[in-house]
Coordinates of C-alpha atoms and ligand atoms in Angstrom, one line a residue:
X1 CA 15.0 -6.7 24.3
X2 CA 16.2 -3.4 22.5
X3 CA 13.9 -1.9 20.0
X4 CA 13.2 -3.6 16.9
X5 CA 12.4 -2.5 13.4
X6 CA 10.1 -4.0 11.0
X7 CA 10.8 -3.0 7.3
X8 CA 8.8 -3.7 4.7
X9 CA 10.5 -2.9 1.1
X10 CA 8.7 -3.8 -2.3
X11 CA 8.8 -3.1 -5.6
X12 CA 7.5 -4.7 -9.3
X13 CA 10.3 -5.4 -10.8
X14 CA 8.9 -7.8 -13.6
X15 CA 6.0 -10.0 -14.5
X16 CA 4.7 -13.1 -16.5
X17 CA 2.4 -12.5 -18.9
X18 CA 2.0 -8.8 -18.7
X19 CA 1.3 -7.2 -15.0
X20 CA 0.0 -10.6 -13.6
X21 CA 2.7 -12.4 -10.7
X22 CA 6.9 -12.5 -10.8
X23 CA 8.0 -15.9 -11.8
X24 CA 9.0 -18.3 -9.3
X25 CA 13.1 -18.0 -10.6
X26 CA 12.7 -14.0 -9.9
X27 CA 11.0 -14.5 -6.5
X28 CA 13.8 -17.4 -6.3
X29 CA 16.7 -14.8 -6.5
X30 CA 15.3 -12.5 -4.7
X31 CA 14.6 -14.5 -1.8
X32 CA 18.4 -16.1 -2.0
X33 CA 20.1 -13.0 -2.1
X34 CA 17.9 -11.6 1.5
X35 CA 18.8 -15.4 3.0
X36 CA 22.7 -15.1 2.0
X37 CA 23.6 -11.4 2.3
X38 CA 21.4 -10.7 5.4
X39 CA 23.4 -13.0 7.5
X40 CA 24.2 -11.0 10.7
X41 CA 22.4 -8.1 9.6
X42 CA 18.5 -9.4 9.4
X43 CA 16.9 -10.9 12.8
X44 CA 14.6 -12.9 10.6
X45 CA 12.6 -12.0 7.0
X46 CA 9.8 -13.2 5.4
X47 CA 9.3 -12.5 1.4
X48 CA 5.6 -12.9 -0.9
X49 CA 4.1 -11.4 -3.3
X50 CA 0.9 -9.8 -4.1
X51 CA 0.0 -9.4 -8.0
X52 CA 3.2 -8.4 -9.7
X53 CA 4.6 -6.5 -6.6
X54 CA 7.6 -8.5 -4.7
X55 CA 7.8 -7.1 -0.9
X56 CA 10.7 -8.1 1.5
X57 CA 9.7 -7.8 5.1
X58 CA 12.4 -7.8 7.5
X59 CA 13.3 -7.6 11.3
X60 CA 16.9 -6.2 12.7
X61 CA 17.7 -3.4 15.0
X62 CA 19.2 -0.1 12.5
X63 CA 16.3 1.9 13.0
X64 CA 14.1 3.3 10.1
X65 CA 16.0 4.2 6.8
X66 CA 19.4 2.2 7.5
X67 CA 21.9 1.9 4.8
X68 CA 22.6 -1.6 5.5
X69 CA 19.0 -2.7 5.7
X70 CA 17.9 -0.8 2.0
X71 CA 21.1 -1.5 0.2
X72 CA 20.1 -5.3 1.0
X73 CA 16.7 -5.0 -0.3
X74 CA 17.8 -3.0 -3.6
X75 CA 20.3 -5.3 -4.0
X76 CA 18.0 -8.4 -4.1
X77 CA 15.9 -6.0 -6.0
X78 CA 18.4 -5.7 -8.7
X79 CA 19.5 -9.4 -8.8
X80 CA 15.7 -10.4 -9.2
X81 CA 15.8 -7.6 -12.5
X82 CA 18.4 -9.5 -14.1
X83 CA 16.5 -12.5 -13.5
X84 CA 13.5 -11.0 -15.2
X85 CA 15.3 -9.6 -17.9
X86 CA 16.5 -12.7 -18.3
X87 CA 13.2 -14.6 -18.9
X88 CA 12.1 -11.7 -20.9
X89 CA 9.9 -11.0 -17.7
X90 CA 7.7 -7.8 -18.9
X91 CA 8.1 -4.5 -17.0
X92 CA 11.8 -5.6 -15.8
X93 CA 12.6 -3.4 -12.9
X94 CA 10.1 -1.2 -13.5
X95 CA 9.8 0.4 -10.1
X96 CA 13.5 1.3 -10.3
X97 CA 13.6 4.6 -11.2
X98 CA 17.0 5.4 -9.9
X99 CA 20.7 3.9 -11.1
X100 CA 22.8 4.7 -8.1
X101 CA 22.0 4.1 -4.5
X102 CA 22.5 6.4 -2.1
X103 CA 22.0 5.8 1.6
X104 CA 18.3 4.6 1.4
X105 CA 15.5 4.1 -1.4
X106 CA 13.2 6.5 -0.9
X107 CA 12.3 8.6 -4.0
X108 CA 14.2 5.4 -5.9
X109 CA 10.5 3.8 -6.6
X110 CA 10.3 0.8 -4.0
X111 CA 7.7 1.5 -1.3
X112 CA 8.7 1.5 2.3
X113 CA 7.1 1.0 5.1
X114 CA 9.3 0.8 8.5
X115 CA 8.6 0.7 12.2
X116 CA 10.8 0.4 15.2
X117 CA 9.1 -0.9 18.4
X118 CA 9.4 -1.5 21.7
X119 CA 8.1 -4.6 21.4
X120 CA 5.3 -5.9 23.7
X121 CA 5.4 -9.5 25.9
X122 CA 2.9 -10.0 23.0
X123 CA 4.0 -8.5 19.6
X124 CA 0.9 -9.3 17.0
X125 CA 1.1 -7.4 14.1
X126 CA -0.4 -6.7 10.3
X127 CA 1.5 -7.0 6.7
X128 CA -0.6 -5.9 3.8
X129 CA 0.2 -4.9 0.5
X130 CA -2.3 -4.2 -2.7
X131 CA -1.7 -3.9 -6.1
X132 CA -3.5 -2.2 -8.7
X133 CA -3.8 0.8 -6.8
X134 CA -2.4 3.4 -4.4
X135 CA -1.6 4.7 -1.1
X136 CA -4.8 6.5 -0.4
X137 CA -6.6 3.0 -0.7
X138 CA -6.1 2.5 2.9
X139 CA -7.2 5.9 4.2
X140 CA -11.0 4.9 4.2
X141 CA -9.7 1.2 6.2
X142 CA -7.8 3.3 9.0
X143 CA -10.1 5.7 9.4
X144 CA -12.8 3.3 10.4
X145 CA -10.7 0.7 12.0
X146 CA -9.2 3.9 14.2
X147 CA -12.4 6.5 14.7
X148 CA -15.4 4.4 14.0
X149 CA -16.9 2.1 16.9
X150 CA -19.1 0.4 14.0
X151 CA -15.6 -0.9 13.0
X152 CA -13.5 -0.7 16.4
X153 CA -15.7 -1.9 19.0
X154 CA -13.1 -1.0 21.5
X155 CA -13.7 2.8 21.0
X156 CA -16.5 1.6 23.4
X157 CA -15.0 -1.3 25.3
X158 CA -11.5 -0.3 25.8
X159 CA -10.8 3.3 28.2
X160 CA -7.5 2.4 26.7
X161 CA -8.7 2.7 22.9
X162 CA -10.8 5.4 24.2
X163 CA -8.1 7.8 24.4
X164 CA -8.4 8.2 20.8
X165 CA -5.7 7.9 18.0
X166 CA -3.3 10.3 16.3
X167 CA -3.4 10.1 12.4
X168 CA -0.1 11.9 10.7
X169 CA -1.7 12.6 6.9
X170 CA 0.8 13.6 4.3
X171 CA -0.4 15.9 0.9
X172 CA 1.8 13.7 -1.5
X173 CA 0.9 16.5 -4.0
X174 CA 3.8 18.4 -2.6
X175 CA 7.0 16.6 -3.6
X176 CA 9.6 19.3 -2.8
X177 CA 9.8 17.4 0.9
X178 CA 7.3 15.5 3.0
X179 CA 4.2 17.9 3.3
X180 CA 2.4 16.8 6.4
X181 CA -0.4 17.7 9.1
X182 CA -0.4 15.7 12.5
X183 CA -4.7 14.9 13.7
X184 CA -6.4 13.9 17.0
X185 CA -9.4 11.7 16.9
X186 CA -11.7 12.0 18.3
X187 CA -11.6 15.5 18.4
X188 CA -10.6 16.1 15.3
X189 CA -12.9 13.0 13.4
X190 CA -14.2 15.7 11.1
X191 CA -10.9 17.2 9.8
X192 CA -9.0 13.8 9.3
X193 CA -12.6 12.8 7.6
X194 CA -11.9 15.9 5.5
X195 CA -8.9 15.3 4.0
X196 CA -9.3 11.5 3.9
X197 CA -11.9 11.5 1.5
X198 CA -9.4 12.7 -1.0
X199 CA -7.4 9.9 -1.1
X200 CA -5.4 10.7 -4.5
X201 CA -4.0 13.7 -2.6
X202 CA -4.3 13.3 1.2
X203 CA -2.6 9.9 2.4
X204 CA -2.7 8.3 6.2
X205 CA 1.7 8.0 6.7
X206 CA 1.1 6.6 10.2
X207 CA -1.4 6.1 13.4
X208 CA -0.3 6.9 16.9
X209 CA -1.9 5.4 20.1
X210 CA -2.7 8.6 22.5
X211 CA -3.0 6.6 25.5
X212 CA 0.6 5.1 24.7
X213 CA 2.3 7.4 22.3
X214 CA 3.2 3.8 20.6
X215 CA 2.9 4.0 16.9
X216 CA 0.1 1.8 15.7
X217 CA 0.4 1.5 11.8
X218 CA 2.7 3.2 8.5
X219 CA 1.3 3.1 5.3
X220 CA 4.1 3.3 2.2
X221 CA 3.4 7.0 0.8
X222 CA 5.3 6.8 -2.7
X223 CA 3.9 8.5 -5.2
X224 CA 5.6 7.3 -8.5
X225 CA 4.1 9.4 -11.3
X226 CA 5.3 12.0 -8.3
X227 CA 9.0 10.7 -8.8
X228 CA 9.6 9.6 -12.8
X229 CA 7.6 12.4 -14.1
X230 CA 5.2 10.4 -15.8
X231 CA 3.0 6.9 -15.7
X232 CA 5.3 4.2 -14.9
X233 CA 2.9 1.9 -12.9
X234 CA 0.5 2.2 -9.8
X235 CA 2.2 2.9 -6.7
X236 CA 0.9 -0.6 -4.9
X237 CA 1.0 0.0 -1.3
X238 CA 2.6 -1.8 1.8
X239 CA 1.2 -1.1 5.2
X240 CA 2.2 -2.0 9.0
X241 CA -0.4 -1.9 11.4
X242 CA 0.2 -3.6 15.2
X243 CA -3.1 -5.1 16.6
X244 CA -4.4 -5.7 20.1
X245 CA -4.2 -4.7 23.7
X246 CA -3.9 -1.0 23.3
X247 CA -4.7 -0.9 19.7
X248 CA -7.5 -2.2 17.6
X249 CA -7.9 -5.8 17.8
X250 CA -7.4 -8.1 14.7
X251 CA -10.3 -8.1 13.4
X252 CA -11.2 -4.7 14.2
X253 CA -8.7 -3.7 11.3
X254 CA -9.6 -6.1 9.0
X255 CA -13.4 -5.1 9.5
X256 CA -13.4 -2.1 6.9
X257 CA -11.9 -4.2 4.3
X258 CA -15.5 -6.1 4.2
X259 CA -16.8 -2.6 2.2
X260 CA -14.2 -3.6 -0.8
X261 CA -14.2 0.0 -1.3
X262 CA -13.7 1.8 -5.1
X263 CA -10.3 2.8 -5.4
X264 CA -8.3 4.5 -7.4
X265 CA -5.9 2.2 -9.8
X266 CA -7.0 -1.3 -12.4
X267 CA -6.0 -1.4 -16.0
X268 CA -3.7 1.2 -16.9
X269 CA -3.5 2.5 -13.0
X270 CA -6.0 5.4 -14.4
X271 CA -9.4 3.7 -13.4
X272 CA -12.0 3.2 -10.6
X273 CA -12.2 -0.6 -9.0
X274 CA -13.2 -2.5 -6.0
X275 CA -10.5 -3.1 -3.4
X276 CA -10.6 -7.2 -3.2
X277 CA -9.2 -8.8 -0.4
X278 CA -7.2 -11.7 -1.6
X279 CA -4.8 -14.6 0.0
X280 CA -1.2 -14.6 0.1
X281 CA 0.7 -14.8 -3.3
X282 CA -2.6 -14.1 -5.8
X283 CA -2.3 -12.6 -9.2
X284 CA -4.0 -10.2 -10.9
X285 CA -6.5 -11.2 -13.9
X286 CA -9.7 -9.2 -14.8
X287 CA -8.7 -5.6 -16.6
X288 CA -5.3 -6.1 -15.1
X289 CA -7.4 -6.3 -11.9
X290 CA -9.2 -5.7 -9.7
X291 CA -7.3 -4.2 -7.4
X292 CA -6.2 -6.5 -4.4
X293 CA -5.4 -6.3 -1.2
X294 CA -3.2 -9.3 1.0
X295 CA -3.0 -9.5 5.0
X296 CA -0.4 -11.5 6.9
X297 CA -0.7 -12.1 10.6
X298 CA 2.6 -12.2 12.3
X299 CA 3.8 -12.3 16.0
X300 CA 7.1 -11.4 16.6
X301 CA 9.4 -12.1 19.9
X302 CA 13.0 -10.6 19.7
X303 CA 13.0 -10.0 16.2
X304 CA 11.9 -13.8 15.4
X305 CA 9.0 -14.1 13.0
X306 CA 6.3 -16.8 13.6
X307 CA 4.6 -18.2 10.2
X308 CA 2.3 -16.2 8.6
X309 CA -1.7 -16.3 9.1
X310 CA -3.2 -15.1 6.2
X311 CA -5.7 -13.2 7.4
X312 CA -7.9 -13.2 4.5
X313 CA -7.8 -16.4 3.5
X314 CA -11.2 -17.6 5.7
X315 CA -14.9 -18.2 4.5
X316 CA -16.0 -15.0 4.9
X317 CA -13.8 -13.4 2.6
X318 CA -14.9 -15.3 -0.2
X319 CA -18.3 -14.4 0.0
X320 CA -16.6 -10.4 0.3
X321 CA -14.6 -11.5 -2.9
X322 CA -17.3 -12.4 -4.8
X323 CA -19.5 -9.3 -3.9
X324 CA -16.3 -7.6 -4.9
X325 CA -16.3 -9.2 -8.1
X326 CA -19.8 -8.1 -8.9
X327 CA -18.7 -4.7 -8.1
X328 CA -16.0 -4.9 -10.3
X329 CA -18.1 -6.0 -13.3
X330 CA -20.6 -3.3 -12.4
X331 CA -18.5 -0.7 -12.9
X332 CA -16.5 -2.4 -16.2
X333 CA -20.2 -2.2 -17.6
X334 CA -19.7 1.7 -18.2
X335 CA -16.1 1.4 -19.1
X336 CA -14.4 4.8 -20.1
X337 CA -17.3 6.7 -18.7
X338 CA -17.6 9.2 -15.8
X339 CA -16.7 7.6 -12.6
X340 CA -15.3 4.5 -14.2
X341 CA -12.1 6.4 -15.1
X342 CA -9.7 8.8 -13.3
X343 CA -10.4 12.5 -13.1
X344 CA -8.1 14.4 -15.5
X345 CA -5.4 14.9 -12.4
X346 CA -4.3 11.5 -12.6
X347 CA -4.0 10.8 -15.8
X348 CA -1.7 13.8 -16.9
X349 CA 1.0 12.4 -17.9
X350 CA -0.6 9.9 -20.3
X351 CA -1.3 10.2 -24.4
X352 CA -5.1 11.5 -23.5
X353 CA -3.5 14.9 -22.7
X354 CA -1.4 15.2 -26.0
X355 CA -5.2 14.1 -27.8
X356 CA -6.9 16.8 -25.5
X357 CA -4.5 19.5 -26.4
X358 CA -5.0 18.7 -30.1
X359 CA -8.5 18.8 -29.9
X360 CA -8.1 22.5 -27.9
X361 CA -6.6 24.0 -30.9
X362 CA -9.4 22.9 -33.2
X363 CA -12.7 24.2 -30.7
X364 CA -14.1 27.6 -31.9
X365 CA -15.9 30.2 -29.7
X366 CA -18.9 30.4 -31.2
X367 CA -20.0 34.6 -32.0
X368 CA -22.6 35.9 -29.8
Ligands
13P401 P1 -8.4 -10.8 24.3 O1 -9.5 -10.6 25.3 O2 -7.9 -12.1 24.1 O3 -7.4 -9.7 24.3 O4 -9.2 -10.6 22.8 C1 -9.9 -9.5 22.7 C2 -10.1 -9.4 21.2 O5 -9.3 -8.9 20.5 C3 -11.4 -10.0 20.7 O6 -11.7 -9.3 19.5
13P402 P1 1.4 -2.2 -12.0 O1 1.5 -0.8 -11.4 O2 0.9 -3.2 -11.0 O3 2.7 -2.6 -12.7 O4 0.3 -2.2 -13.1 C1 0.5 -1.4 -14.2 C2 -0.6 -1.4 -15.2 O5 -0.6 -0.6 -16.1 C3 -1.7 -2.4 -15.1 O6 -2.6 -2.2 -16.2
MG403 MG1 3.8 -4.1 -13.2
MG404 MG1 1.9 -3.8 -9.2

């Protein structure tokens, strides 16, 4: 077998009920277009959703970036806006930013995130998307699944997995081009930790296996505020990450998630929540929240999908989803205040800086 590639586009482009799920005629349309116009050009696709985010993964053999392969996706994209425009969906193609397509949709608001493989005998691999938040909400995940043995018990077991990974972290504060540094753990643990803990400005792009050179995992880095100039909706993140043998096993990468973390994103995208892990198709609900995050299992053997697993949906993650949900009501409990809310940074685009700047005018320096 050839290489592969496994794409993952997805975008919001419209919701019931505020910024809750698509409807099932959007998902519908979207869904028909990828089965009718990817004849001959898709290996095999498989389509969810997670909150009000629509993601289209897909397997064929273009390589990362292909014309063919986006100009599918936006299309479906754009047949499931008219859908929601339509219904009177709310938010109708809100994630695209752009009117004409050219070559590929990066910078046009959908996330991406696209790997091509040798493929293994045994091809296991990871689909997860979260809404309500943003990239960075998987940097604290990967750097435990991929550094920490109290998450990767293979850093211990495995001379293989011993050999380290190399994490590729771009500053998605720079938005002239990609702005990125390339890490070694374990050497460098400290650095990546470093840059990691910044997760609004510092995002993991991909993960490299150093005894194989094989990429392990890519995270969608879009950065929308970055692209329209101002709020337009969280930036709801897809990730890849392949599993097993010479990278972390399974359950080694779902391990972290068990922290449900605080993350950037909930109402408004401009607060602090726990990241819940939910099962396949959930919507969103409490403070347009909290923020979620889906895994699908896949194997995949010349391009051919199996069904999905869904990786969270198990008796263990309940319990996780209702210790998430007390931590999501803890936090509600201070509401606006402090750590609750996003630091000034991300919310400069919104009506609090127009309020802020009128109150500037009116402080007085007080003679000594
Ligand atoms: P195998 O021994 O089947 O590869 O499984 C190892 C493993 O992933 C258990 O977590
Ligand atoms: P989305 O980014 O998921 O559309 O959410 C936007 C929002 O403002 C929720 O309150
Ligand atoms: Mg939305
Ligand atoms: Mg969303």
């Amino acid at each position: 077998m050839a290489k592969i590639t496994l794409s993952i586009i997805k975008a919001d482009i419209g919701s019931i009920g505020g910024h809750i799920k698509p409807s099932q005629k959007l998902f519908e349309a979207v869904e028909s277009h990828i089965k009718n116009k990817g004849k001959g050009l898709l290996i095999d696709y498989y389509i969810g959703f997670t909150g009000d985010d629509v993601a289209i993964l897909s397997t064929h053999q273009k390589g990362v970036l292909a014309e063919p392969i986006h100009r599918l996706c936006w299309d479906a994209l754009i047949v499931g806006t008219n859908v929601a425009k339509s219904q009177g969906l709310y938010g109708a193609g809100q994630d695209l930013l752009k009117d004409t397509f050219s070559g590929n949709v990066k910078g046009m608001g959908p996330a991406i995130a696209e790997m091509e493989i040798d493929e293994r005998p045994a091809e296991p691999f990871l689909f997860f998307a979260a809404d309500k938040t943003d990239p960075g909400a998987y940097n604290l995940p990967l750097y435990l699944s991929f550094t920490d043995p109290m998450h990767n018990a293979g850093l211990m077991l495995s001379p293989e997995i011993k050999k380290g990974f190399k994490f590729v972290i771009m500053d998605v504060n720079y938005t002239e081009a990609d702005k990125i540094i390339e890490l070694n753990s374990p050497e460098e643990t400290y650095d990546i930790a470093a840059l990691l803990r910044d997760p609004e400005r510092f995002v993991v792009e991909s993960v490299w296996s150093r005894a194989t050179g094989e990429q392990a995992a890519v995270v969608s880095t879009t950065r929308l505020h970055n692209i329209a100039g101002k709020y337009v909706g969280k930036d709801d993140p897809v990730m890849l990450v392949r599993t097993q043998k010479d990278f972390p096993a399974t359950g080694e990468i779902l391990s972290p998630y068990a922290i449900a973390p605080y993350v950037a994103g909930f109402m408004r995208g401009s607060h602090a929540g726990p990241l819940m892990p939910v099962k396949k198709n959930s919507s969103i609900s409490f403070f347009d929240g909290p923020p979620v995050v889906s895994c699908l299992a896949f194997c995949v053997k010349n391009g051919k999908l199996t069904e999905p697993a869904d990786a969270f949906d198990q008796p263990f993650w309940d319990y996780i989803r209702n210790k998430a949900s007390q931590k999501a009501e803890e936090i509600r409990r201070q509401g606006f205040y402090g750590q609750a809310m996003l630091p000034f940074t991300e919310l400069e685009y919104t009506g609090i800086m127009e309020t802020l700047n009128e109150l500037e005018k009116r402080f007085k320096v007080r003679k000594k």
